[in-house]
Short mmCIF file of N, CA and C in Angstrom, two decimals:
data_model
loop_
_atom_site.label_atom_id
_atom_site.label_comp_id
_atom_site.label_asym_id
_atom_site.label_seq_id
_atom_site.Cartn_x
_atom_site.Cartn_y
_atom_site.Cartn_z
N MET A 16 26.50 5.00 15.26
CA MET A 16 24.75 4.56 15.46
C MET A 16 24.60 3.01 15.44
N SER A 17 23.96 2.55 16.11
CA SER A 17 23.91 1.15 16.68
C SER A 17 23.16 0.15 15.27
N LYS A 18 23.59 -1.37 15.67
CA LYS A 18 22.68 -1.98 14.70
C LYS A 18 21.03 -1.92 14.23
N SER A 19 20.41 -1.79 15.89
CA SER A 19 19.38 -1.66 15.75
C SER A 19 18.61 -0.02 15.14
N GLU A 20 19.13 0.71 15.44
CA GLU A 20 18.83 1.79 14.58
C GLU A 20 18.87 1.91 13.18
N ILE A 21 20.02 1.25 13.03
CA ILE A 21 19.90 1.28 11.27
C ILE A 21 19.18 0.23 11.13
N ILE A 22 18.80 -0.78 11.16
CA ILE A 22 17.32 -1.67 11.42
C ILE A 22 16.11 -0.74 11.18
N MET A 23 16.02 -0.02 12.23
CA MET A 23 14.61 0.87 12.52
C MET A 23 14.86 1.54 11.12
N LEU A 24 15.63 2.10 10.91
CA LEU A 24 15.88 3.51 9.78
C LEU A 24 15.70 2.56 8.62
N VAL A 25 16.19 1.40 8.29
CA VAL A 25 15.95 0.53 7.00
C VAL A 25 14.50 0.59 6.90
N ILE A 26 13.98 0.25 8.00
CA ILE A 26 11.94 -0.27 7.66
C ILE A 26 11.42 0.84 7.55
N GLY A 27 11.82 1.96 8.22
CA GLY A 27 11.37 3.37 7.77
C GLY A 27 11.42 4.05 6.62
N PHE A 28 12.29 3.74 6.21
CA PHE A 28 12.75 4.35 4.71
C PHE A 28 12.23 3.50 3.48
N THR A 29 12.14 2.28 4.03
CA THR A 29 11.65 1.26 3.13
C THR A 29 9.97 1.54 3.04
N GLY A 30 8.91 1.32 4.07
CA GLY A 30 7.67 2.09 4.18
C GLY A 30 7.96 3.59 3.28
N GLN A 31 8.78 4.49 3.41
CA GLN A 31 8.38 5.53 2.82
C GLN A 31 8.25 5.54 1.30
N PHE A 32 9.58 4.30 1.07
CA PHE A 32 9.75 4.32 -0.56
C PHE A 32 8.19 3.45 -1.20
N MET A 33 7.74 2.69 -0.37
CA MET A 33 6.63 2.11 -0.67
C MET A 33 5.81 3.41 -1.38
N PHE A 34 5.34 3.97 0.08
CA PHE A 34 4.64 4.79 -0.06
C PHE A 34 4.79 6.00 -1.40
N PHE A 35 6.03 5.92 -1.90
CA PHE A 35 6.29 6.65 -2.64
C PHE A 35 5.94 6.17 -4.16
N MET A 36 6.36 4.84 -3.99
CA MET A 36 6.21 4.10 -5.26
C MET A 36 4.61 3.50 -5.72
N ARG A 37 3.72 3.74 -4.94
CA ARG A 37 2.17 3.72 -5.11
C ARG A 37 1.80 4.72 -5.65
N PHE A 38 2.39 6.33 -5.79
CA PHE A 38 2.00 7.58 -6.45
C PHE A 38 2.61 7.57 -7.46
N PHE A 39 4.12 7.17 -7.56
CA PHE A 39 4.66 6.78 -8.56
C PHE A 39 4.10 5.82 -9.67
N VAL A 40 3.31 5.18 -9.39
CA VAL A 40 2.70 3.72 -10.07
C VAL A 40 1.31 4.48 -10.74
N GLN A 41 0.58 5.01 -9.62
CA GLN A 41 -0.57 5.73 -10.00
C GLN A 41 -0.32 6.91 -11.01
N TRP A 42 0.60 7.45 -11.03
CA TRP A 42 0.81 8.65 -11.91
C TRP A 42 1.36 8.01 -13.22
N LEU A 43 2.25 6.98 -13.25
CA LEU A 43 2.04 6.33 -14.61
C LEU A 43 1.05 5.87 -15.18
N TYR A 44 0.09 5.09 -14.57
CA TYR A 44 -1.20 4.90 -15.23
C TYR A 44 -2.07 5.88 -15.87
N ALA A 45 -2.08 7.12 -14.65
CA ALA A 45 -2.90 8.21 -15.02
C ALA A 45 -2.24 8.81 -16.37
N GLU A 46 -1.30 8.94 -16.48
CA GLU A 46 -0.77 9.43 -17.93
C GLU A 46 -0.67 8.22 -19.18
N LYS A 47 -0.72 6.85 -18.74
CA LYS A 47 -1.11 6.28 -20.29
C LYS A 47 -2.73 6.05 -20.64
N TYR A 48 -2.74 6.38 -19.51
CA TYR A 48 -4.47 6.13 -19.89
C TYR A 48 -5.05 7.23 -19.84
N ARG A 49 -4.91 8.63 -19.86
CA ARG A 49 -5.28 9.95 -19.83
C ARG A 49 -6.38 10.24 -19.17
N LYS A 50 -6.33 9.61 -17.64
CA LYS A 50 -7.52 9.72 -16.42
C LYS A 50 -6.74 8.97 -15.41
N SER A 51 -7.87 9.32 -14.20
CA SER A 51 -7.13 8.93 -13.23
C SER A 51 -7.41 7.64 -13.19
N ILE A 52 -6.74 6.65 -12.50
CA ILE A 52 -6.93 5.31 -12.66
C ILE A 52 -6.11 4.70 -11.05
N ILE A 53 -6.87 4.05 -10.56
CA ILE A 53 -6.22 3.11 -9.45
C ILE A 53 -5.80 1.54 -9.33
N PRO A 54 -4.57 1.17 -9.94
CA PRO A 54 -4.00 0.19 -10.57
C PRO A 54 -3.52 -0.53 -8.96
N VAL A 55 -3.98 -1.97 -9.21
CA VAL A 55 -4.06 -3.07 -7.86
C VAL A 55 -2.59 -2.58 -7.10
N ALA A 56 -1.72 -2.73 -8.30
CA ALA A 56 -0.39 -2.34 -7.28
C ALA A 56 -0.32 -1.04 -6.08
N PHE A 57 -1.17 -0.05 -6.65
CA PHE A 57 -1.17 1.08 -5.76
C PHE A 57 -1.71 0.62 -4.38
N TRP A 58 -2.42 -0.42 -4.40
CA TRP A 58 -2.97 -0.76 -2.79
C TRP A 58 -1.90 -1.83 -2.21
N TYR A 59 -1.27 -2.71 -2.86
CA TYR A 59 -0.27 -3.36 -2.59
C TYR A 59 0.88 -2.68 -1.71
N PHE A 60 1.43 -1.73 -2.77
CA PHE A 60 2.11 -0.45 -2.34
C PHE A 60 1.93 -0.09 -0.52
N SER A 61 0.82 0.23 -1.05
CA SER A 61 0.03 1.12 0.10
C SER A 61 -0.10 0.29 1.61
N LEU A 62 0.21 -1.27 1.26
CA LEU A 62 -0.18 -2.08 2.56
C LEU A 62 0.84 -2.76 2.93
N GLY A 63 1.86 -2.62 2.06
CA GLY A 63 3.40 -2.66 2.36
C GLY A 63 3.59 -1.31 2.89
N GLY A 64 3.87 -0.46 2.27
CA GLY A 64 4.21 0.77 3.38
C GLY A 64 3.86 0.91 4.50
N SER A 65 2.41 0.71 4.76
CA SER A 65 1.91 0.80 5.85
C SER A 65 2.41 0.14 6.64
N PHE A 66 2.40 -1.31 6.57
CA PHE A 66 3.21 -2.37 7.39
C PHE A 66 4.37 -2.21 7.84
N CYS A 67 5.13 -1.62 7.36
CA CYS A 67 7.01 -1.05 7.51
C CYS A 67 6.79 0.12 8.25
N LEU A 68 6.11 0.98 7.69
CA LEU A 68 5.71 2.29 8.62
C LEU A 68 5.06 1.86 10.23
N LEU A 69 4.19 0.85 10.12
CA LEU A 69 3.87 0.71 11.18
C LEU A 69 4.88 -0.29 12.52
N THR A 70 5.42 -1.21 11.55
CA THR A 70 6.50 -1.62 12.35
C THR A 70 7.60 -0.18 12.91
N TYR A 71 8.06 0.39 11.94
CA TYR A 71 8.82 1.63 12.39
C TYR A 71 8.27 2.42 13.58
N ALA A 72 6.61 2.47 13.45
CA ALA A 72 6.08 3.38 14.90
C ALA A 72 5.88 2.49 15.95
N ILE A 73 5.79 1.43 15.78
CA ILE A 73 6.08 0.50 17.26
C ILE A 73 7.11 0.08 17.56
N LEU A 74 8.42 0.13 16.71
CA LEU A 74 9.76 0.11 17.49
C LEU A 74 10.03 1.67 18.00
N ARG A 75 9.37 2.71 17.39
CA ARG A 75 9.90 3.74 18.14
C ARG A 75 8.78 4.60 19.32
N LYS A 76 8.00 3.43 19.45
CA LYS A 76 6.71 3.79 20.32
C LYS A 76 5.84 4.94 20.42
N ASP A 77 5.46 5.27 19.03
CA ASP A 77 4.80 6.23 18.67
C ASP A 77 3.58 6.00 18.33
N ILE A 78 2.51 6.71 19.62
CA ILE A 78 1.17 5.88 19.41
C ILE A 78 0.29 6.50 18.30
N VAL A 79 0.51 7.93 18.27
CA VAL A 79 -0.05 8.71 16.71
C VAL A 79 0.40 8.31 15.22
N PHE A 80 1.65 7.65 15.57
CA PHE A 80 2.04 7.12 14.01
C PHE A 80 1.33 5.48 14.17
N ILE A 81 1.33 4.94 14.98
CA ILE A 81 0.47 3.60 15.13
C ILE A 81 -0.97 3.86 15.05
N VAL A 82 -1.76 4.25 15.12
CA VAL A 82 -2.81 4.53 15.16
C VAL A 82 -3.44 4.88 13.41
N GLY A 83 -2.36 5.59 12.97
CA GLY A 83 -2.83 6.30 11.98
C GLY A 83 -2.55 4.99 10.87
N GLN A 84 -1.38 4.26 10.77
CA GLN A 84 -1.00 3.31 10.48
C GLN A 84 -1.68 2.16 10.61
N SER A 85 -2.14 1.59 11.52
CA SER A 85 -3.17 0.59 11.10
C SER A 85 -4.18 0.56 10.65
N THR A 86 -5.04 1.96 11.30
CA THR A 86 -6.24 2.41 10.73
C THR A 86 -6.10 2.22 8.76
N GLY A 87 -5.20 2.93 8.15
CA GLY A 87 -4.59 2.69 6.86
C GLY A 87 -4.60 1.21 6.74
N SER A 88 -4.34 0.23 6.82
CA SER A 88 -4.06 -0.75 6.92
C SER A 88 -5.37 -1.68 6.70
N ILE A 89 -6.10 -1.12 7.13
CA ILE A 89 -7.31 -2.04 7.14
C ILE A 89 -8.31 -1.23 6.28
N ILE A 90 -7.77 -0.64 5.83
CA ILE A 90 -8.49 0.24 4.33
C ILE A 90 -7.40 -0.28 3.57
N TYR A 91 -6.46 -0.67 3.49
CA TYR A 91 -6.04 -1.29 2.05
C TYR A 91 -6.06 -2.76 2.07
N LEU A 92 -6.46 -3.32 2.69
CA LEU A 92 -6.72 -4.32 2.97
C LEU A 92 -8.12 -4.83 2.55
N ARG A 93 -9.20 -3.88 2.74
CA ARG A 93 -10.59 -4.07 2.55
C ARG A 93 -11.05 -3.73 0.77
N ASN A 94 -10.04 -2.51 0.32
CA ASN A 94 -10.02 -2.38 -1.03
C ASN A 94 -9.30 -4.03 -1.65
N LEU A 95 -8.56 -4.49 -1.21
CA LEU A 95 -7.60 -5.45 -1.84
C LEU A 95 -8.68 -6.62 -1.85
N TYR A 96 -9.47 -6.48 -0.47
CA TYR A 96 -10.46 -7.71 -0.40
C TYR A 96 -11.63 -7.66 -1.87
N PHE A 97 -12.25 -6.31 -2.12
CA PHE A 97 -13.26 -5.98 -2.78
C PHE A 97 -12.70 -6.35 -4.48
N ILE A 98 -11.70 -5.81 -4.24
CA ILE A 98 -10.88 -6.34 -5.96
C ILE A 98 -10.91 -7.72 -6.19
N HIS A 99 -10.28 -8.72 -5.31
CA HIS A 99 -10.40 -10.07 -5.77
C HIS A 99 -11.64 -10.74 -5.76
N LYS A 100 -12.46 -10.26 -4.38
CA LYS A 100 -14.00 -10.75 -5.01
C LYS A 100 -14.73 -10.38 -6.46
N GLU A 101 -14.49 -8.87 -6.69
CA GLU A 101 -15.10 -8.75 -8.26
C GLU A 101 -14.25 -9.99 -9.07
N ARG A 102 -12.90 -9.65 -9.25
CA ARG A 102 -12.29 -10.58 -10.38
C ARG A 102 -13.01 -11.95 -9.96
N GLU A 103 -13.25 -12.84 -8.94
CA GLU A 103 -13.45 -13.84 -8.60
C GLU A 103 -15.10 -14.11 -9.68
N ARG A 104 -15.79 -12.98 -9.02
CA ARG A 104 -17.08 -13.16 -9.34
C ARG A 104 -16.99 -13.10 -10.95
N LYS A 105 -16.32 -12.39 -11.77
CA LYS A 105 -16.12 -11.99 -13.41
C LYS A 105 -15.80 -13.38 -13.81
N LEU A 106 -14.98 -14.30 -13.01
CA LEU A 106 -14.78 -15.83 -13.29
C LEU A 106 -15.80 -16.63 -13.63
N TYR A 107 -16.59 -16.37 -12.56
CA TYR A 107 -17.84 -17.58 -12.66
C TYR A 107 -18.71 -17.02 -13.42
N GLU A 108 -19.10 -15.81 -13.80
CA GLU A 108 -20.21 -15.13 -14.91
C GLU A 108 -19.44 -15.83 -16.30
N ASN A 109 -18.10 -15.52 -16.36
CA ASN A 109 -17.56 -16.30 -17.92
C ASN A 109 -17.92 -17.75 -18.14
N ASP A 110 -18.20 -18.45 -16.91
CA ASP A 110 -18.24 -20.01 -17.10
C ASP A 110 -19.72 -20.65 -17.09
#
């Protein structure tokens, strides 16, 4: 196996690990609070996993995977934007 193939596998498995971690973090929160809660870490793991898998898909030249991961990244960034805007609004309300 060549060095570039190993690097591609590391990128791909890192993305898969991040996607696993987002579900793991969400499960821990759900168990702790006894209801379904989406923590902010879920969106960061989603974005990180999506970025790694998008990189992997580009390296593999897989157009289906590229389109899928690109779309997901936009959604994850948008959710993080809303979360940070809401936090910012709450800070100004408390002043």
